[in-house]
Amino acid sequence: MAHTLPELPYAKDALAPHISAETLKFHHGKHHAGYVGKLNAALAGTGLEDMALDKLIANIEQVPEDRRAKVFNSGAQHFNHSFYWNSLSPKGGGAPGKNVEEALTAAFGSVDAFKEVFTAESTGHFASGWGWLVKNSAGELKVISTHDADTPIAHGLTPILTVDVWEHAYYIDYRNGRGSYLKAFWNLVNWDFVAANLA
Ligand code: FE2
């Protein structure tokens, strides 16, 4: 079965004023949809059309070399965007539940300290990419950023939370103000999703 664009888990205007309906219309309907279309086109005829997305990304060497970069970039962007929509919620923001609070405090000292590290890494990331909270194979929580389409699941890391710092994620609402976008992100952060990924 061909890869498909997932529905947004909320209405396009549900994240306003922090992220506008216009941003979501383009970001989901054009950018994310474009990656899904390119992924299906790059996979056509490879025999890998039906492989699960996470398995495909983790086993990218199975893709013929002349298609590999296209499959990786569009597939990883499909994964990253799907993960990003779930990292946001109109009911998000505020304080996390007890389990998340304890995990973040153990790893970073406090929830606020985690937010500072995540914000600094994501705001300071050079050019296009993604900010992440991940869990490594030792079970430790780390904040990282990845360039362009790169994704934690290509490196044996478990994603817990992400923010898209490609300009298309914030340019309509904040122009070049990535810091303002990150500030708004904390009003939308889906702590329930974080809790589920930590469990
Ligand atoms: Fe994006």
PDB file of C-alpha atoms and ligand atoms in Angstrom:
ATOM      1  CA  MET A   1       0.000   0.000   0.000  1.00  0.00           C
ATOM      2  CA  ALA A   2       1.258   3.431  -0.884  1.00  0.00           C
ATOM      3  CA  HIS A   3       2.248   5.781   1.917  1.00  0.00           C
ATOM      4  CA  THR A   4      -0.516   8.243   2.740  1.00  0.00           C
ATOM      5  CA  LEU A   5      -0.710  11.693   4.291  1.00  0.00           C
ATOM      6  CA  PRO A   6      -2.117  11.350   7.838  1.00  0.00           C
ATOM      7  CA  GLU A   7      -4.978  13.624   8.837  1.00  0.00           C
ATOM      8  CA  LEU A   8      -3.983  16.381  11.252  1.00  0.00           C
ATOM      9  CA  PRO A   9      -5.063  15.331  14.779  1.00  0.00           C
ATOM     10  CA  TYR A  10      -6.902  18.703  15.169  1.00  0.00           C
ATOM     11  CA  ALA A  11      -8.612  21.334  13.043  1.00  0.00           C
ATOM     12  CA  LYS A  12      -6.362  23.623  10.976  1.00  0.00           C
ATOM     13  CA  ASP A  13      -7.361  26.654  13.069  1.00  0.00           C
ATOM     14  CA  ALA A  14      -7.043  24.841  16.430  1.00  0.00           C
ATOM     15  CA  LEU A  15      -3.452  25.918  17.154  1.00  0.00           C
ATOM     16  CA  ALA A  16      -4.043  29.635  16.565  1.00  0.00           C
ATOM     17  CA  PRO A  17      -2.845  32.149  17.555  1.00  0.00           C
ATOM     18  CA  HIS A  18       0.429  30.281  18.157  1.00  0.00           C
ATOM     19  CA  ILE A  19       0.422  28.531  14.771  1.00  0.00           C
ATOM     20  CA  SER A  20      -2.076  29.845  12.233  1.00  0.00           C
ATOM     21  CA  ALA A  21      -4.486  27.940   9.998  1.00  0.00           C
ATOM     22  CA  GLU A  22      -2.600  29.358   7.011  1.00  0.00           C
ATOM     23  CA  THR A  23       0.673  27.843   8.230  1.00  0.00           C
ATOM     24  CA  LEU A  24      -0.973  24.450   8.786  1.00  0.00           C
ATOM     25  CA  LYS A  25      -2.695  24.617   5.389  1.00  0.00           C
ATOM     26  CA  PHE A  26       0.671  24.971   3.647  1.00  0.00           C
ATOM     27  CA  HIS A  27       2.802  22.953   6.047  1.00  0.00           C
ATOM     28  CA  HIS A  28       0.521  19.908   6.133  1.00  0.00           C
ATOM     29  CA  GLY A  29      -1.312  20.253   2.825  1.00  0.00           C
ATOM     30  CA  LYS A  30       1.648  21.233   0.647  1.00  0.00           C
ATOM     31  CA  HIS A  31       4.979  20.443   2.344  1.00  0.00           C
ATOM     32  CA  HIS A  32       4.092  17.208   4.143  1.00  0.00           C
ATOM     33  CA  ALA A  33       1.851  16.044   1.288  1.00  0.00           C
ATOM     34  CA  GLY A  34       4.705  16.737  -1.121  1.00  0.00           C
ATOM     35  CA  TYR A  35       7.092  14.495   0.816  1.00  0.00           C
ATOM     36  CA  VAL A  36       4.546  11.634   0.783  1.00  0.00           C
ATOM     37  CA  GLY A  37       4.096  11.972  -2.983  1.00  0.00           C
ATOM     38  CA  LYS A  38       7.855  12.043  -3.573  1.00  0.00           C
ATOM     39  CA  LEU A  39       8.338   9.007  -1.319  1.00  0.00           C
ATOM     40  CA  ASN A  40       5.799   6.946  -3.258  1.00  0.00           C
ATOM     41  CA  ALA A  41       7.332   8.041  -6.568  1.00  0.00           C
ATOM     42  CA  ALA A  42      10.870   7.157  -5.418  1.00  0.00           C
ATOM     43  CA  LEU A  43       9.754   3.727  -4.139  1.00  0.00           C
ATOM     44  CA  ALA A  44       7.845   2.757  -7.302  1.00  0.00           C
ATOM     45  CA  GLY A  45       9.263  -0.438  -8.773  1.00  0.00           C
ATOM     46  CA  THR A  46      11.719  -1.124  -5.939  1.00  0.00           C
ATOM     47  CA  GLY A  47       9.644  -3.890  -4.310  1.00  0.00           C
ATOM     48  CA  LEU A  48       9.811  -1.895  -1.051  1.00  0.00           C
ATOM     49  CA  GLU A  49       6.534  -0.031  -1.573  1.00  0.00           C
ATOM     50  CA  ASP A  50       4.797  -1.873   1.281  1.00  0.00           C
ATOM     51  CA  MET A  51       7.557  -1.754   3.900  1.00  0.00           C
ATOM     52  CA  ALA A  52       6.578   0.107   7.101  1.00  0.00           C
ATOM     53  CA  LEU A  53       8.019   3.631   7.153  1.00  0.00           C
ATOM     54  CA  ASP A  54      10.136   3.243  10.308  1.00  0.00           C
ATOM     55  CA  LYS A  55      11.568  -0.059   9.032  1.00  0.00           C
ATOM     56  CA  LEU A  56      12.323   1.508   5.654  1.00  0.00           C
ATOM     57  CA  ILE A  57      14.253   4.395   7.243  1.00  0.00           C
ATOM     58  CA  ALA A  58      16.175   2.131   9.624  1.00  0.00           C
ATOM     59  CA  ASN A  59      17.103  -0.205   6.729  1.00  0.00           C
ATOM     60  CA  ILE A  60      17.734   2.408   4.067  1.00  0.00           C
ATOM     61  CA  GLU A  61      20.675   0.419   2.606  1.00  0.00           C
ATOM     62  CA  GLN A  62      18.095  -1.978   1.125  1.00  0.00           C
ATOM     63  CA  VAL A  63      16.962   0.766  -1.235  1.00  0.00           C
ATOM     64  CA  PRO A  64      18.763   0.768  -4.608  1.00  0.00           C
ATOM     65  CA  GLU A  65      21.578   3.315  -4.489  1.00  0.00           C
ATOM     66  CA  ASP A  66      20.187   5.551  -7.225  1.00  0.00           C
ATOM     67  CA  ARG A  67      16.933   6.001  -5.226  1.00  0.00           C
ATOM     68  CA  ARG A  68      18.361   5.931  -1.705  1.00  0.00           C
ATOM     69  CA  ALA A  69      18.786   9.655  -1.026  1.00  0.00           C
ATOM     70  CA  LYS A  70      15.328  10.468  -2.408  1.00  0.00           C
ATOM     71  CA  VAL A  71      13.662   7.698  -0.385  1.00  0.00           C
ATOM     72  CA  PHE A  72      15.523   8.680   2.782  1.00  0.00           C
ATOM     73  CA  ASN A  73      14.837  12.412   2.509  1.00  0.00           C
ATOM     74  CA  SER A  74      11.151  12.114   1.629  1.00  0.00           C
ATOM     75  CA  GLY A  75      10.547   9.145   3.960  1.00  0.00           C
ATOM     76  CA  ALA A  76      12.284  10.743   6.938  1.00  0.00           C
ATOM     77  CA  GLN A  77      10.445  14.005   6.341  1.00  0.00           C
ATOM     78  CA  HIS A  78       7.159  12.038   6.240  1.00  0.00           C
ATOM     79  CA  PHE A  79       8.046  10.407   9.568  1.00  0.00           C
ATOM     80  CA  ASN A  80       9.282  13.646  11.169  1.00  0.00           C
ATOM     81  CA  HIS A  81       6.201  15.654  10.173  1.00  0.00           C
ATOM     82  CA  SER A  82       3.809  12.937  11.370  1.00  0.00           C
ATOM     83  CA  PHE A  83       5.665  12.952  14.704  1.00  0.00           C
ATOM     84  CA  TYR A  84       5.578  16.762  14.842  1.00  0.00           C
ATOM     85  CA  TRP A  85       1.783  17.004  14.384  1.00  0.00           C
ATOM     86  CA  ASN A  86       1.411  14.740  17.392  1.00  0.00           C
ATOM     87  CA  SER A  87       3.919  16.774  19.409  1.00  0.00           C
ATOM     88  CA  LEU A  88       1.442  19.670  19.268  1.00  0.00           C
ATOM     89  CA  SER A  89      -2.045  19.929  20.731  1.00  0.00           C
ATOM     90  CA  PRO A  90      -4.634  22.683  21.160  1.00  0.00           C
ATOM     91  CA  LYS A  91      -4.915  21.329  24.732  1.00  0.00           C
ATOM     92  CA  GLY A  92      -1.128  21.349  25.157  1.00  0.00           C
ATOM     93  CA  GLY A  93       1.236  23.574  27.079  1.00  0.00           C
ATOM     94  CA  GLY A  94       1.237  24.135  30.817  1.00  0.00           C
ATOM     95  CA  ALA A  95       2.914  21.666  33.125  1.00  0.00           C
ATOM     96  CA  PRO A  96       3.529  17.989  32.298  1.00  0.00           C
ATOM     97  CA  GLY A  97       2.108  15.136  34.353  1.00  0.00           C
ATOM     98  CA  LYS A  98       4.006  13.527  37.215  1.00  0.00           C
ATOM     99  CA  ASN A  99       5.820  10.832  35.192  1.00  0.00           C
ATOM    100  CA  VAL A 100       7.123  13.294  32.604  1.00  0.00           C
ATOM    101  CA  GLU A 101       8.079  15.798  35.274  1.00  0.00           C
ATOM    102  CA  GLU A 102      10.082  13.152  37.148  1.00  0.00           C
ATOM    103  CA  ALA A 103      11.834  11.910  33.986  1.00  0.00           C
ATOM    104  CA  LEU A 104      12.773  15.435  32.852  1.00  0.00           C
ATOM    105  CA  THR A 105      13.906  16.431  36.323  1.00  0.00           C
ATOM    106  CA  ALA A 106      16.114  13.345  36.608  1.00  0.00           C
ATOM    107  CA  ALA A 107      17.715  14.023  33.210  1.00  0.00           C
ATOM    108  CA  PHE A 108      17.945  17.829  33.124  1.00  0.00           C
ATOM    109  CA  GLY A 109      17.447  19.055  36.694  1.00  0.00           C
ATOM    110  CA  SER A 110      13.918  20.425  36.181  1.00  0.00           C
ATOM    111  CA  VAL A 111      11.207  20.804  33.552  1.00  0.00           C
ATOM    112  CA  ASP A 112      12.242  24.444  33.032  1.00  0.00           C
ATOM    113  CA  ALA A 113      15.880  23.426  32.591  1.00  0.00           C
ATOM    114  CA  PHE A 114      14.815  20.884  29.955  1.00  0.00           C
ATOM    115  CA  LYS A 115      12.773  23.566  28.149  1.00  0.00           C
ATOM    116  CA  GLU A 116      15.797  25.877  28.155  1.00  0.00           C
ATOM    117  CA  VAL A 117      18.101  23.215  26.694  1.00  0.00           C
ATOM    118  CA  PHE A 118      15.539  22.184  24.060  1.00  0.00           C
ATOM    119  CA  THR A 119      14.847  25.811  23.124  1.00  0.00           C
ATOM    120  CA  ALA A 120      18.554  26.670  22.871  1.00  0.00           C
ATOM    121  CA  GLU A 121      19.344  23.603  20.729  1.00  0.00           C
ATOM    122  CA  SER A 122      16.366  24.195  18.405  1.00  0.00           C
ATOM    123  CA  THR A 123      16.769  27.954  18.095  1.00  0.00           C
ATOM    124  CA  GLY A 124      20.522  27.677  17.581  1.00  0.00           C
ATOM    125  CA  HIS A 125      20.348  24.866  15.028  1.00  0.00           C
ATOM    126  CA  PHE A 126      21.983  26.111  11.817  1.00  0.00           C
ATOM    127  CA  ALA A 127      19.603  26.255   8.823  1.00  0.00           C
ATOM    128  CA  SER A 128      16.885  23.632   8.279  1.00  0.00           C
ATOM    129  CA  GLY A 129      16.247  20.756  10.632  1.00  0.00           C
ATOM    130  CA  TRP A 130      14.552  19.467  13.730  1.00  0.00           C
ATOM    131  CA  GLY A 131      14.905  19.796  17.513  1.00  0.00           C
ATOM    132  CA  TRP A 132      14.349  16.586  19.464  1.00  0.00           C
ATOM    133  CA  LEU A 133      14.045  15.018  22.866  1.00  0.00           C
ATOM    134  CA  VAL A 134      15.217  11.425  22.388  1.00  0.00           C
ATOM    135  CA  LYS A 135      15.960   8.330  24.448  1.00  0.00           C
ATOM    136  CA  ASN A 136      19.163   6.447  23.658  1.00  0.00           C
ATOM    137  CA  SER A 137      19.783   2.701  23.886  1.00  0.00           C
ATOM    138  CA  ALA A 138      20.943   3.122  27.510  1.00  0.00           C
ATOM    139  CA  GLY A 139      17.544   4.663  28.330  1.00  0.00           C
ATOM    140  CA  GLU A 140      18.994   8.166  28.824  1.00  0.00           C
ATOM    141  CA  LEU A 141      17.087  11.263  27.718  1.00  0.00           C
ATOM    142  CA  LYS A 142      19.017  13.648  25.465  1.00  0.00           C
ATOM    143  CA  VAL A 143      18.264  16.840  23.533  1.00  0.00           C
ATOM    144  CA  ILE A 144      19.628  16.812  19.986  1.00  0.00           C
ATOM    145  CA  SER A 145      18.971  18.498  16.650  1.00  0.00           C
ATOM    146  CA  THR A 146      19.092  16.873  13.221  1.00  0.00           C
ATOM    147  CA  HIS A 147      19.902  18.501   9.880  1.00  0.00           C
ATOM    148  CA  ASP A 148      17.460  18.709   6.980  1.00  0.00           C
ATOM    149  CA  ALA A 149      15.491  15.437   6.835  1.00  0.00           C
ATOM    150  CA  ASP A 150      17.653  13.477   9.260  1.00  0.00           C
ATOM    151  CA  THR A 151      15.766  11.645  11.965  1.00  0.00           C
ATOM    152  CA  PRO A 152      16.587   9.880  15.272  1.00  0.00           C
ATOM    153  CA  ILE A 153      15.197   6.545  14.081  1.00  0.00           C
ATOM    154  CA  ALA A 154      18.023   6.370  11.524  1.00  0.00           C
ATOM    155  CA  HIS A 155      20.480   6.403  14.454  1.00  0.00           C
ATOM    156  CA  GLY A 156      18.903   3.911  16.845  1.00  0.00           C
ATOM    157  CA  LEU A 157      17.401   6.692  18.994  1.00  0.00           C
ATOM    158  CA  THR A 158      13.789   6.737  20.192  1.00  0.00           C
ATOM    159  CA  PRO A 159      12.056  10.069  19.493  1.00  0.00           C
ATOM    160  CA  ILE A 160      10.045  11.504  22.385  1.00  0.00           C
ATOM    161  CA  LEU A 161       9.239  15.071  21.229  1.00  0.00           C
ATOM    162  CA  THR A 162      10.080  17.196  18.210  1.00  0.00           C
ATOM    163  CA  VAL A 163       9.863  20.715  16.857  1.00  0.00           C
ATOM    164  CA  ASP A 164      10.206  21.500  13.159  1.00  0.00           C
ATOM    165  CA  VAL A 165      12.694  24.351  12.683  1.00  0.00           C
ATOM    166  CA  TRP A 166      12.545  24.505   8.908  1.00  0.00           C
ATOM    167  CA  GLU A 167      11.535  28.067   7.976  1.00  0.00           C
ATOM    168  CA  HIS A 168       8.305  26.793   6.394  1.00  0.00           C
ATOM    169  CA  ALA A 169       7.157  25.846   9.929  1.00  0.00           C
ATOM    170  CA  TYR A 170       7.132  29.449  11.173  1.00  0.00           C
ATOM    171  CA  TYR A 171       7.817  31.973   8.410  1.00  0.00           C
ATOM    172  CA  ILE A 172       4.148  32.890   7.754  1.00  0.00           C
ATOM    173  CA  ASP A 173       3.485  33.552  11.464  1.00  0.00           C
ATOM    174  CA  TYR A 174       6.850  34.748  12.757  1.00  0.00           C
ATOM    175  CA  ARG A 175       8.878  35.653   9.633  1.00  0.00           C
ATOM    176  CA  ASN A 176      12.507  34.952  10.611  1.00  0.00           C
ATOM    177  CA  GLY A 177      11.708  34.881  14.345  1.00  0.00           C
ATOM    178  CA  ARG A 178      12.541  31.297  15.219  1.00  0.00           C
ATOM    179  CA  GLY A 179      12.887  32.258  18.882  1.00  0.00           C
ATOM    180  CA  SER A 180       9.301  33.599  18.971  1.00  0.00           C
ATOM    181  CA  TYR A 181       8.073  30.390  17.338  1.00  0.00           C
ATOM    182  CA  LEU A 182       9.878  28.301  19.980  1.00  0.00           C
ATOM    183  CA  LYS A 183       8.317  30.421  22.708  1.00  0.00           C
ATOM    184  CA  ALA A 184       4.884  29.733  21.185  1.00  0.00           C
ATOM    185  CA  PHE A 185       5.714  26.018  20.855  1.00  0.00           C
ATOM    186  CA  TRP A 186       5.629  25.622  24.644  1.00  0.00           C
ATOM    187  CA  ASN A 187       1.981  26.758  24.634  1.00  0.00           C
ATOM    188  CA  LEU A 188       1.155  23.823  22.366  1.00  0.00           C
ATOM    189  CA  VAL A 189       3.506  21.081  23.540  1.00  0.00           C
ATOM    190  CA  ASN A 190       1.605  17.814  23.847  1.00  0.00           C
ATOM    191  CA  TRP A 191       2.794  16.418  27.191  1.00  0.00           C
ATOM    192  CA  ASP A 192       0.425  13.452  26.857  1.00  0.00           C
ATOM    193  CA  PHE A 193       2.299  12.429  23.698  1.00  0.00           C
ATOM    194  CA  VAL A 194       5.598  12.829  25.556  1.00  0.00           C
ATOM    195  CA  ALA A 195       4.263  10.658  28.395  1.00  0.00           C
ATOM    196  CA  ALA A 196       3.133   7.951  25.968  1.00  0.00           C
ATOM    197  CA  ASN A 197       6.530   7.919  24.237  1.00  0.00           C
ATOM    198  CA  LEU A 198       8.355   7.689  27.581  1.00  0.00           C
ATOM    199  CA  ALA A 199       6.246   4.763  28.784  1.00  0.00           C
TER     200      ALA A 199
HETATM  201 FE   FE2 B   1       8.129  21.016   8.021  1.00  0.00          FE
END
